[in-house]
XYZ file of N, CA and C in Angstrom:
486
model
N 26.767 -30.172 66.569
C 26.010 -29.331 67.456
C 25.117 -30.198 68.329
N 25.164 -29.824 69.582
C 24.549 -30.301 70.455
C 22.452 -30.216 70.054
N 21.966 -30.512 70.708
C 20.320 -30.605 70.489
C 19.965 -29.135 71.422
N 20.906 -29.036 72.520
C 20.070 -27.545 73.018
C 20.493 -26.542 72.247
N 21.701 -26.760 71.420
C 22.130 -25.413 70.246
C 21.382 -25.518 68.956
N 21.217 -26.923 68.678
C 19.930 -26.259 67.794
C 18.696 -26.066 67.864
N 18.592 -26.628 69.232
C 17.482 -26.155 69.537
C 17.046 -24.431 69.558
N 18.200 -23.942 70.446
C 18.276 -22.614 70.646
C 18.498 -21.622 69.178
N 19.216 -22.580 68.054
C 19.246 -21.582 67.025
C 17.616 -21.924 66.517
N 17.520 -22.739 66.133
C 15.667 -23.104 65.937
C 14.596 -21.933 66.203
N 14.812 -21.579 67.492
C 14.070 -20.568 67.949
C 14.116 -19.096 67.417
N 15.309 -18.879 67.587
C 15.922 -17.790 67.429
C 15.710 -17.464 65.740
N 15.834 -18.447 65.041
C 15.326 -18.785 63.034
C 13.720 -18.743 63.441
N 13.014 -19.165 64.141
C 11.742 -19.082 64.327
C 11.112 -17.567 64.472
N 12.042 -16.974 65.179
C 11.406 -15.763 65.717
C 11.990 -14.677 64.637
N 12.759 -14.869 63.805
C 13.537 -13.884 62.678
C 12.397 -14.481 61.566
N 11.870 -15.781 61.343
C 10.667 -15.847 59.955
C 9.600 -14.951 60.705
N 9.581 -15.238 62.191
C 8.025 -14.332 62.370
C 8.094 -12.551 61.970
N 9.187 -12.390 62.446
C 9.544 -10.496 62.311
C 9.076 -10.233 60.889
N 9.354 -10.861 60.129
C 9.812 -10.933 58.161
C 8.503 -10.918 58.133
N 7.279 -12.040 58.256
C 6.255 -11.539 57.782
C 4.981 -11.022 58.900
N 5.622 -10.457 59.741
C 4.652 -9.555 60.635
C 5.373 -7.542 60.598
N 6.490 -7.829 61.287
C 7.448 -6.982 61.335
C 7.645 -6.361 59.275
N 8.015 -6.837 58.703
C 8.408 -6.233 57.785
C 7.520 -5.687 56.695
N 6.136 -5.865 56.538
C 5.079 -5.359 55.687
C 5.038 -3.870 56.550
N 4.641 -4.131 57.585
C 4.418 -2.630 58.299
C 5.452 -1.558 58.317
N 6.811 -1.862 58.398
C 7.979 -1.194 57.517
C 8.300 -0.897 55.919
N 7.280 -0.528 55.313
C 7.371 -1.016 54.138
C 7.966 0.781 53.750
N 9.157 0.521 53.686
C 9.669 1.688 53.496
C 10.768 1.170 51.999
N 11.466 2.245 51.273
C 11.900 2.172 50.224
C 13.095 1.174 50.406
N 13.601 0.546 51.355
C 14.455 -0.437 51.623
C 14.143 -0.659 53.385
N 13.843 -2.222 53.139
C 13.480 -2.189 54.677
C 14.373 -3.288 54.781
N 14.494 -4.200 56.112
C 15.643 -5.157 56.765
C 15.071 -6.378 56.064
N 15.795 -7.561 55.818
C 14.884 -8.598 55.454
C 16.294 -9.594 56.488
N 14.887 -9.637 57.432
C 14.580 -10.828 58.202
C 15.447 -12.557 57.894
N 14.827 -12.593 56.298
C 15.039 -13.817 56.229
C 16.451 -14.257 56.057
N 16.992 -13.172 55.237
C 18.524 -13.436 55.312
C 19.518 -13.343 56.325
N 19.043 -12.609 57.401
C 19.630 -12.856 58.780
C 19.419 -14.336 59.321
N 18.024 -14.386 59.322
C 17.801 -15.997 59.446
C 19.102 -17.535 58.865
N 18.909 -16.309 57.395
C 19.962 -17.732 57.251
C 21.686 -17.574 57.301
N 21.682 -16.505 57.371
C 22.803 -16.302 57.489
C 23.351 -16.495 59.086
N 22.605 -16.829 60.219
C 22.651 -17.417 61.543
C 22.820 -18.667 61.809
N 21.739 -19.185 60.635
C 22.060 -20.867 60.542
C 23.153 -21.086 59.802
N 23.307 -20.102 58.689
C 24.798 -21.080 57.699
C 25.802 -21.165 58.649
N 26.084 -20.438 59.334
C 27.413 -19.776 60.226
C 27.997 -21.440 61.045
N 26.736 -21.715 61.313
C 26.443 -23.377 62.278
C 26.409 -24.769 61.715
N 26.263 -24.645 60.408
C 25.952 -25.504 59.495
C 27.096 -26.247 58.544
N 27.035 -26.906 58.216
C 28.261 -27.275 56.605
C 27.304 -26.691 55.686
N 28.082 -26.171 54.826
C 27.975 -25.806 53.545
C 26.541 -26.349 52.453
N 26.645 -27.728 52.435
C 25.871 -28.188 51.665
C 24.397 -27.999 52.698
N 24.034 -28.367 53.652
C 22.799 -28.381 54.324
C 22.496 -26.247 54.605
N 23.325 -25.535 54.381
C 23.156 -24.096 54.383
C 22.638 -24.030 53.115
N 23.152 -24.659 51.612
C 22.712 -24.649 50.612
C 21.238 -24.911 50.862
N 20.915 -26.395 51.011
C 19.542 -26.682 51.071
C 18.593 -25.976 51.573
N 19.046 -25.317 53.726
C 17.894 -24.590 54.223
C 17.480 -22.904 53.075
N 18.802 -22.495 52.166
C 18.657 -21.178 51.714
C 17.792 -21.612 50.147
N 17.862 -22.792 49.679
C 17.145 -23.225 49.034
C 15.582 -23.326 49.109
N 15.900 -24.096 50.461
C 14.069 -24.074 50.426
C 13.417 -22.845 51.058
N 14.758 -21.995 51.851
C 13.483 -20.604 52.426
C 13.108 -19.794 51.264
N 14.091 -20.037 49.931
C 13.738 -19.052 49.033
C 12.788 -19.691 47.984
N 12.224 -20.742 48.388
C 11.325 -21.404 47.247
C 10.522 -21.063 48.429
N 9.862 -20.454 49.634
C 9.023 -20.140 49.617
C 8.974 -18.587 49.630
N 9.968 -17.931 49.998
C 10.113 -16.800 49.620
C 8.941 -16.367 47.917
N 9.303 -16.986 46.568
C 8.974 -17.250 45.617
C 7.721 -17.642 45.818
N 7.362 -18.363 46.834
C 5.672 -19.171 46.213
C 5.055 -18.117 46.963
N 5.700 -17.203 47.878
C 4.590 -16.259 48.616
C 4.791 -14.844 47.727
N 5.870 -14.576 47.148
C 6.154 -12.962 46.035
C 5.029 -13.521 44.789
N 5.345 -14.699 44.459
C 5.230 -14.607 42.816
C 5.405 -14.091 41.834
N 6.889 -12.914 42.250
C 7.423 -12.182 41.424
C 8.375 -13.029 40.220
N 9.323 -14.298 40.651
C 9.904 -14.885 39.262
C 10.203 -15.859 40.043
N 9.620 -16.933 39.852
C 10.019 -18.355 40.362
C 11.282 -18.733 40.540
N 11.628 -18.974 41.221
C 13.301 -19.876 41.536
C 14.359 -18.689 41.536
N 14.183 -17.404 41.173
C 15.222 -16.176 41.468
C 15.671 -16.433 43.274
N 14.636 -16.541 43.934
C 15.008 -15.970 45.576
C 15.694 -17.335 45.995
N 15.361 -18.489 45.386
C 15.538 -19.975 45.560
C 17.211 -20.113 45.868
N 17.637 -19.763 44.423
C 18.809 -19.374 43.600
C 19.776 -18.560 44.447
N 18.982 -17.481 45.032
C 20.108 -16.285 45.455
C 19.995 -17.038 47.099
N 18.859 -17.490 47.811
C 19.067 -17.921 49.237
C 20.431 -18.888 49.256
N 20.049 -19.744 48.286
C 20.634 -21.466 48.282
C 22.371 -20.973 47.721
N 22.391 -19.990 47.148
C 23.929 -19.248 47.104
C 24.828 -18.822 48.294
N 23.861 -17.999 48.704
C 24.636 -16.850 49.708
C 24.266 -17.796 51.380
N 23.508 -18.511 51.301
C 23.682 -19.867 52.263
C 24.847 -20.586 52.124
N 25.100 -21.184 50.893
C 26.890 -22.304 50.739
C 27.808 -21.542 51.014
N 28.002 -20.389 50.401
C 29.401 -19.342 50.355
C 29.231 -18.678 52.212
N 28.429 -18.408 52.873
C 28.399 -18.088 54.194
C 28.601 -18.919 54.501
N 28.662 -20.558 54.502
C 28.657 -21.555 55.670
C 30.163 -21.856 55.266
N 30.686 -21.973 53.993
C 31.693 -22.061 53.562
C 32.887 -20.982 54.329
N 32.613 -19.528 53.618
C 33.448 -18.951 54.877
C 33.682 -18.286 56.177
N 32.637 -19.038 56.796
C 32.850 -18.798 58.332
C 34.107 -19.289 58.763
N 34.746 -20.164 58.473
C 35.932 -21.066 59.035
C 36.849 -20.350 58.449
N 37.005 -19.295 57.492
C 38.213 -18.288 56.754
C 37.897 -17.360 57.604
N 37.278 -16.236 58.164
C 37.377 -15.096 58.694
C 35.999 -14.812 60.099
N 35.131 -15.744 60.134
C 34.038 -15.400 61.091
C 34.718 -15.364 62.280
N 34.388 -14.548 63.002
C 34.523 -14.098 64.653
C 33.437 -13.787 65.144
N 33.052 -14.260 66.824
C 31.993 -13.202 67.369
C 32.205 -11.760 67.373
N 32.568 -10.915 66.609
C 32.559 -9.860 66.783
C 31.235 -8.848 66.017
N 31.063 -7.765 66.313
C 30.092 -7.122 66.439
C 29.691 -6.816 65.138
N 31.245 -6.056 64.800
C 31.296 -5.285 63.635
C 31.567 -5.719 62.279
N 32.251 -7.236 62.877
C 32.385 -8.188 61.238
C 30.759 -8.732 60.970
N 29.708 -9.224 61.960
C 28.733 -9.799 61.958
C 27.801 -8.885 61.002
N 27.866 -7.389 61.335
C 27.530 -6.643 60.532
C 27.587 -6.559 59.221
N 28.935 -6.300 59.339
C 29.692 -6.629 57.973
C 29.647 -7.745 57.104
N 29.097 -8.715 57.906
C 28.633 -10.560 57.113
C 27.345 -10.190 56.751
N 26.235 -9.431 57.494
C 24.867 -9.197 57.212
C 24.639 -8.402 55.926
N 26.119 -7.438 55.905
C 25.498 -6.299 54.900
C 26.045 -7.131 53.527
N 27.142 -7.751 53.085
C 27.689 -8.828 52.003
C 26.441 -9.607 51.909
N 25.950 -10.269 52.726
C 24.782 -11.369 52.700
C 23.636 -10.701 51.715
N 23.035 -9.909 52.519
C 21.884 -9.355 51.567
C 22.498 -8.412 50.353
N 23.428 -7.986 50.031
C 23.905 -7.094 49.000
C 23.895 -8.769 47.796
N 24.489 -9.292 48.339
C 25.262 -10.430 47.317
C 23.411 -11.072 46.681
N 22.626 -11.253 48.003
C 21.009 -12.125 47.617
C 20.559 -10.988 46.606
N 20.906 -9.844 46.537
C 19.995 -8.858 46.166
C 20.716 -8.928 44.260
N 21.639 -8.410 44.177
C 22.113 -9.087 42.930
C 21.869 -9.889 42.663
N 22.309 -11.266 43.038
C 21.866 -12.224 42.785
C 20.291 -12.454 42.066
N 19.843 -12.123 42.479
C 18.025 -12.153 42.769
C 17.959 -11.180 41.604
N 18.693 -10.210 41.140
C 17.852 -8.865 40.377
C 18.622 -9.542 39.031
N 19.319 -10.593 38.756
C 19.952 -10.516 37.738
C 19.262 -12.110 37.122
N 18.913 -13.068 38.044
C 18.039 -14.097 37.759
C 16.816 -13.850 37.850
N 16.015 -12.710 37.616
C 14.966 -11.924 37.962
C 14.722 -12.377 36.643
N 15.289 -10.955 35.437
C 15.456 -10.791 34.204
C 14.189 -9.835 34.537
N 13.872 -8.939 34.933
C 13.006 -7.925 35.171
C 13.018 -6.609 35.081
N 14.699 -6.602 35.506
C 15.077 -5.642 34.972
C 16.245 -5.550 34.126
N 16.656 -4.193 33.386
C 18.282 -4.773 33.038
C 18.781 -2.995 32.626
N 19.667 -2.939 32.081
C 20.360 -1.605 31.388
C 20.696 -1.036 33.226
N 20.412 0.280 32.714
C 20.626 1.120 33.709
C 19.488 1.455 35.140
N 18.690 0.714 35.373
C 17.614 0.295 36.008
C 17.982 -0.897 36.809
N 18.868 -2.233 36.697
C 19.431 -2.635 36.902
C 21.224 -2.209 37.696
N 21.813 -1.377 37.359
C 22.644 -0.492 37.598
C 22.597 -0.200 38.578
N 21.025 0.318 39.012
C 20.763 1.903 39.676
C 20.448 0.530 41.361
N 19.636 -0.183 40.721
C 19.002 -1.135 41.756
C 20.484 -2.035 42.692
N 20.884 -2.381 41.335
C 22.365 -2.893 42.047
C 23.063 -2.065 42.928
N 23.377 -0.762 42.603
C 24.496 -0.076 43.202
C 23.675 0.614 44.364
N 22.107 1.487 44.333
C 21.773 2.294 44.689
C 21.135 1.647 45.965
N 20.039 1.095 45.076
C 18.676 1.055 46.053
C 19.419 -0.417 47.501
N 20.134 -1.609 46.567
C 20.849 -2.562 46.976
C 21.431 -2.433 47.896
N 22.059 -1.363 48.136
C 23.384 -1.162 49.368
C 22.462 -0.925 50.449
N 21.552 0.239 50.393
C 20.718 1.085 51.391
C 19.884 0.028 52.203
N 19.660 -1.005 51.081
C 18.824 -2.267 51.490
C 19.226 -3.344 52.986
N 20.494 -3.131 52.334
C 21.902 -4.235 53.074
C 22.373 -3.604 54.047
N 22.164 -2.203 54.052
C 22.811 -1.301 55.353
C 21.924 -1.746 56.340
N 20.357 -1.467 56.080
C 19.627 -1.654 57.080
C 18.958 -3.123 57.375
N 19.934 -3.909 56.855
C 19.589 -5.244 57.159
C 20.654 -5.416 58.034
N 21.866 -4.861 57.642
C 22.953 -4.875 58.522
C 22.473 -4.582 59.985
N 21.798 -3.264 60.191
C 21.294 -3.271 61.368
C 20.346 -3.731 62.472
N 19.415 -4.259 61.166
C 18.682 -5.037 62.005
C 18.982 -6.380 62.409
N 19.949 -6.455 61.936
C 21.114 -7.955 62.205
C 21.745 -7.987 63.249
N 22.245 -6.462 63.714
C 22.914 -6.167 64.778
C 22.230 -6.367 65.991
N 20.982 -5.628 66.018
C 19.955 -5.716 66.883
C 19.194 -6.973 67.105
N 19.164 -7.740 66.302
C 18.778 -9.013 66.425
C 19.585 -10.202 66.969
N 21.126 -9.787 66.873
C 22.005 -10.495 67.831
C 22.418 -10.118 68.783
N 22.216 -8.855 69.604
C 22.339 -8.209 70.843
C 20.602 -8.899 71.538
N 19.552 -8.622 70.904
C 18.274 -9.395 71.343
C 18.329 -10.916 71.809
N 19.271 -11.795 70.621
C 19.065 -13.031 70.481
C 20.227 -13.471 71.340
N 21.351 -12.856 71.632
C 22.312 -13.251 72.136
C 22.274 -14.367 73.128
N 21.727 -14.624 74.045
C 21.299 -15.568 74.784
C 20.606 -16.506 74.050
N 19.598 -16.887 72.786
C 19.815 -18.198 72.301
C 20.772 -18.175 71.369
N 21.565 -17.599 71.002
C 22.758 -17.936 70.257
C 23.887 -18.510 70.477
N 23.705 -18.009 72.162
C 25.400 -18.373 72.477
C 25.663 -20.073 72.410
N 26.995 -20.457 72.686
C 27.304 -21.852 72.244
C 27.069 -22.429 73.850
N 26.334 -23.304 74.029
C 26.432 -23.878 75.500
C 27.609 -24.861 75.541
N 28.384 -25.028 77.149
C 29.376 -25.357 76.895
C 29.136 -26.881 76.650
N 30.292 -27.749 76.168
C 29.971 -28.968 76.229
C 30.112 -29.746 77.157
């Protein structure tokens, strides 16, 4: 990648951490968009695998130092669903609208498991309910605000030519 594309994704990751903690407290509705996994799921797309690992690594160790809900859970689920996104962009990613969606809503469904099961906070049917229920509704509307955030961002996203 050129320096004005990452530059331009830079920004564009800059302005998706600001939404997350300005934008998303004031939405504090029973499943709201999370920001951050769009974030990284923008950069893995651009990235190799192993350095998608690392950035989903360290956004979720601070994810963790700012919840203080269970240390290294968000670490764990970023630094996951970062390798496996950067990994298969080159199997099925397209600019298209409706797969991007469809990458947003897998992304946060997959962090959200992930996260509720290295939690250990919850488990039985409470776990179940969070996985199947609350999880999806979560990922739908991350899906959308994913959508909207790449119709917004579209112009620093695009690839400048070489």
């Amino acid at each position: 990648m050129r320096a004005l594309d990452v530059a331009r994704v830079a920004v564009a990751f800059i302005i998706l951490l600001i939404l997350n903690y300005t934008l998303r407290p004031l939405l504090s509705w029973w499943a709201s968009p999370d920001f951050l996994v769009i974030a990284l799921l923008l950069v893995a797309i651009r990235v190799r695998p192993g350095t998608a690992a690392i950035i989903g690594f360290l956004m979720g160790l601070v994810m963790d130092a700012v919840s203080l809900q269970s240390f290294g859970a968000s670490a764990l689920g970023m630094s996951m669903v970062g390798f496996v996104a950067s990994w298969l962009k080159a199997v099925f990613f397209a600019d298209d609208l409706w797969l991007n969606a469809f990458f947003f809503f897998v992304g946060k469904w997959a962090f959200d498991i992930v996260f509720l099961i290295a939690n250990h906070k919850v488990g039985g049917m409470e776990l179940v309910r969070e996985a199947v229920v609350r999880s999806p509704v979560a990922a739908a509307i991350t899906a959308a605000a994913g959508l909207i955030a790449i119709l917004v961002l579209r112009p620093l996203l695009r690839v400048a030519p070489a």
